[in-house]
Amino acid sequence: MADPWAFGWTQVFTLFGFLITIIIAVSGFRTFGRWRREKLEERRIETALDVLAIAHETQFIFQNIRGPLTEGYEWADMPQWDGDTEDRRSRRGPYFAAIKRINANAEFFKRVWTIQPRCMALFGRQVEHTFMKLHQARRHIEVAAQMLAQRANEEHREDNEDTRKLYEQLRRDVFDHGAFKPELDRVSKLLTEFVTETIAFAEPVIAHQYRPRGATMVVPQ
């Protein structure tokens, strides 16, 4: 009668099978881990490209919104206010046009809101402060345009120094005439910081993949 404790070929094959199973499992785990890292890196590159595109579009979008030249057709559909006259409408119209331009670029701002949480997840929560600068710039324009439209609807009156400075700042917020002192144009300052900071966190992700050696990205002014 054979000794059941005797070590034979059956046990060898069993152990060999276990070993093969372990090797396959470890190899599969490593392969899955590598695949997961590759997919995450692909997502990082895709997001970086998208947010860099937004950064460079920002300059052109806000140049259009803040353009000082407005035409009557831009406020032809402006709602009537009590006691409206043609003179009041023409004074109020440019500020209505600025808000209308913002609304015309709603798809751009929707893309910004969509990509912001993706960037926070992939690049860190600190990038929220960068996006807030773009949102603040837009909000400055909207609030200033509303206040100036209301102001334009009122009869001329004498202002004290603080009120005069306030409305000067509001006019700087809405329109970029190119003649203001840069340090007083807080909207341009916020937008420049948004573009600069976005390039700083997104460009390194794709630089080694798509940038020719020695090439650099220029920050819009």
Coordinates of C-alpha atoms in Angstrom, one line a residue:
M1 CA 0.0 0.0 0.0
A2 CA 1.3 3.4 -1.0
D3 CA 2.3 5.8 1.7
P4 CA -0.3 8.8 1.4
W5 CA 2.4 11.1 2.8
A6 CA 4.9 10.2 0.2
F7 CA 5.9 13.2 -2.0
G8 CA 5.2 12.3 -5.6
W9 CA 4.5 13.8 -9.1
T10 CA 0.9 14.7 -8.2
Q11 CA 2.1 17.1 -5.5
V12 CA 4.7 18.5 -7.8
F13 CA 2.2 19.3 -10.4
T14 CA -0.2 20.7 -7.8
L15 CA 2.5 23.0 -6.5
F16 CA 3.5 24.0 -10.0
G17 CA -0.1 24.9 -10.8
F18 CA -0.3 27.0 -7.7
L19 CA 2.9 28.8 -8.7
I20 CA 1.6 29.5 -12.2
T21 CA -1.7 30.8 -10.8
I22 CA 0.2 33.2 -8.4
I23 CA 2.4 34.4 -11.2
I24 CA -0.6 35.1 -13.5
A25 CA -2.4 36.9 -10.7
V26 CA 0.6 39.1 -9.9
S27 CA 1.3 39.8 -13.5
G28 CA -2.4 40.6 -14.1
F29 CA -2.4 42.9 -11.1
R30 CA 0.7 44.7 -12.3
T31 CA -0.8 45.0 -15.8
F32 CA -4.1 46.4 -14.4
G33 CA -2.1 48.9 -12.3
R34 CA -0.1 50.0 -15.3
W35 CA -3.3 50.3 -17.4
R36 CA -4.9 52.4 -14.7
R37 CA -1.9 54.7 -14.5
E38 CA -1.8 55.1 -18.3
K39 CA -5.6 55.9 -18.4
L40 CA -5.1 58.5 -15.6
E41 CA -2.2 60.1 -17.5
E42 CA -4.3 60.2 -20.7
R43 CA -7.1 61.9 -18.7
R44 CA -4.6 64.4 -17.3
I45 CA -3.2 65.2 -20.7
E46 CA -6.7 65.6 -22.2
T47 CA -7.8 67.9 -19.4
A48 CA -4.6 69.9 -19.6
L49 CA -5.1 70.5 -23.4
D50 CA -8.7 71.5 -22.8
V51 CA -7.9 74.0 -20.0
L52 CA -5.0 75.5 -22.0
A53 CA -7.4 76.1 -24.9
I54 CA -9.7 77.9 -22.5
A55 CA -6.8 80.0 -21.1
H56 CA -5.9 81.2 -24.6
E57 CA -9.5 81.8 -25.6
T58 CA -10.0 83.9 -22.5
Q59 CA -8.0 86.8 -24.0
F60 CA -10.2 87.0 -27.2
I61 CA -13.5 86.4 -25.4
F62 CA -13.0 89.3 -23.0
Q63 CA -11.5 91.5 -25.6
N64 CA -14.9 91.2 -27.4
I65 CA -16.9 91.6 -24.2
R66 CA -15.0 94.7 -23.1
G67 CA -14.6 96.3 -26.5
P68 CA -15.5 100.0 -26.0
L69 CA -17.1 100.4 -29.5
T70 CA -20.8 99.5 -29.3
E71 CA -23.5 99.9 -32.0
G72 CA -27.2 100.6 -31.7
Y73 CA -28.2 97.2 -33.0
E74 CA -26.6 95.7 -29.9
W75 CA -29.2 97.2 -27.6
A76 CA -32.1 97.4 -30.1
D77 CA -33.9 94.7 -28.0
M78 CA -33.2 96.3 -24.7
P79 CA -36.3 96.3 -22.5
Q80 CA -38.1 99.6 -22.0
W81 CA -37.9 101.3 -18.6
D82 CA -40.4 103.6 -17.1
G83 CA -40.0 107.1 -18.5
D84 CA -37.6 105.9 -21.2
T85 CA -36.4 108.4 -23.8
E86 CA -34.1 107.9 -26.8
D87 CA -31.4 109.8 -24.9
R88 CA -31.7 107.6 -21.9
R89 CA -31.6 104.5 -24.0
S90 CA -28.5 105.6 -25.8
R91 CA -26.8 106.3 -22.5
R92 CA -27.9 102.9 -21.1
G93 CA -27.4 100.9 -24.2
P94 CA -23.6 100.3 -24.1
Y95 CA -23.9 98.7 -20.7
F96 CA -26.7 96.5 -21.9
A97 CA -24.5 95.5 -24.8
A98 CA -21.7 94.4 -22.5
I99 CA -24.0 92.1 -20.6
K100 CA -25.5 90.8 -23.9
R101 CA -21.9 90.0 -25.1
I102 CA -21.4 87.9 -21.9
N103 CA -24.6 86.0 -22.6
A104 CA -23.5 85.4 -26.2
N105 CA -20.5 83.6 -24.9
A106 CA -22.5 81.4 -22.5
E107 CA -21.0 78.2 -24.1
F108 CA -17.5 79.4 -23.2
F109 CA -18.4 80.0 -19.5
K110 CA -20.3 76.7 -19.4
R111 CA -17.0 74.9 -20.5
V112 CA -15.2 76.7 -17.8
W113 CA -17.6 75.5 -15.1
T114 CA -17.5 72.0 -16.5
I115 CA -13.7 71.6 -16.6
Q116 CA -13.1 73.3 -13.2
P117 CA -14.0 70.3 -11.0
R118 CA -12.0 68.0 -13.4
C119 CA -8.9 70.2 -12.9
M120 CA -9.4 70.2 -9.1
A121 CA -9.6 66.4 -9.1
L122 CA -6.5 66.0 -11.3
F123 CA -4.3 68.9 -10.3
G124 CA -5.4 69.7 -6.7
R125 CA -8.0 71.8 -5.0
Q126 CA -5.7 74.8 -5.1
V127 CA -6.6 75.4 -8.7
E128 CA -10.0 76.5 -7.6
H129 CA -8.4 79.9 -6.7
T130 CA -7.2 80.2 -10.2
F131 CA -10.7 79.6 -11.7
M132 CA -12.2 82.1 -9.2
K133 CA -10.2 84.9 -10.8
L134 CA -11.9 84.3 -14.1
H135 CA -15.3 84.2 -12.4
Q136 CA -14.6 87.4 -10.5
A137 CA -13.6 89.2 -13.6
R138 CA -16.9 88.3 -15.3
R139 CA -18.8 89.2 -12.2
H140 CA -17.1 92.6 -12.0
I141 CA -18.2 93.4 -15.5
E142 CA -21.8 92.3 -14.9
V143 CA -22.2 94.2 -11.6
A144 CA -20.5 97.3 -13.0
A145 CA -22.7 97.2 -16.2
Q146 CA -25.9 97.0 -14.2
M147 CA -24.9 99.8 -11.8
L148 CA -23.8 102.0 -14.7
A149 CA -27.0 101.3 -16.7
Q150 CA -29.0 102.4 -13.7
R151 CA -26.8 105.5 -13.3
A152 CA -27.2 106.4 -16.9
N153 CA -30.9 106.4 -16.6
E154 CA -30.8 109.1 -13.9
E155 CA -30.5 112.8 -14.5
H156 CA -27.0 114.3 -14.1
R157 CA -26.1 115.2 -10.5
E158 CA -23.1 116.3 -8.7
D159 CA -21.1 113.6 -7.0
N160 CA -18.7 113.6 -4.1
E161 CA -15.1 112.4 -4.5
D162 CA -15.8 108.9 -3.3
T163 CA -18.8 108.4 -5.6
R164 CA -16.9 109.8 -8.6
K165 CA -14.0 107.3 -8.0
L166 CA -16.5 104.5 -7.6
Y167 CA -18.1 105.1 -11.0
E168 CA -14.7 105.6 -12.6
Q169 CA -13.7 102.1 -11.4
L170 CA -16.9 100.7 -12.7
R171 CA -16.3 102.1 -16.1
R172 CA -12.8 100.6 -16.1
D173 CA -14.4 97.2 -15.2
V174 CA -16.8 97.2 -18.1
F175 CA -14.7 98.6 -21.0
D176 CA -11.0 98.3 -21.8
H177 CA -10.1 101.5 -23.5
G178 CA -6.4 100.7 -23.3
A179 CA -5.6 104.1 -21.8
F180 CA -6.2 103.2 -18.1
K181 CA -3.3 102.7 -15.8
P182 CA -2.8 98.9 -15.7
E183 CA -2.8 98.8 -11.9
L184 CA -6.3 100.3 -12.0
D185 CA -7.7 97.7 -14.4
R186 CA -8.6 95.0 -12.0
V187 CA -10.5 92.9 -14.6
S188 CA -7.4 92.7 -16.8
K189 CA -5.3 91.9 -13.8
L190 CA -7.5 89.0 -12.8
L191 CA -7.7 87.6 -16.4
T192 CA -3.9 87.8 -16.8
E193 CA -3.4 85.9 -13.5
F194 CA -5.9 83.3 -14.6
V195 CA -4.1 82.7 -17.9
T196 CA -0.6 82.7 -16.3
E197 CA -1.6 80.3 -13.4
T198 CA -3.5 78.0 -15.8
I199 CA -0.5 77.6 -18.0
A200 CA 1.7 77.0 -15.0
F201 CA -0.2 74.0 -13.8
A202 CA -1.3 72.6 -17.1
E203 CA 1.6 73.1 -19.5
P204 CA 4.1 70.7 -17.8
V205 CA 1.6 67.8 -18.2
I206 CA 1.8 67.9 -22.0
A207 CA 5.1 69.7 -22.6
H208 CA 7.1 66.5 -23.0
Q209 CA 4.5 64.9 -25.2
Y210 CA 3.6 67.7 -27.8
R211 CA 6.1 70.5 -27.5
P212 CA 9.2 70.6 -29.8
R213 CA 12.5 70.8 -27.8
G214 CA 13.3 74.4 -27.0
A215 CA 9.8 75.7 -27.7
T216 CA 8.0 77.8 -25.0
M217 CA 4.5 78.9 -24.5
V218 CA 3.9 82.6 -24.6
V219 CA 1.6 84.1 -22.0
P220 CA -1.0 86.5 -23.5
Q221 CA -0.8 90.1 -22.2

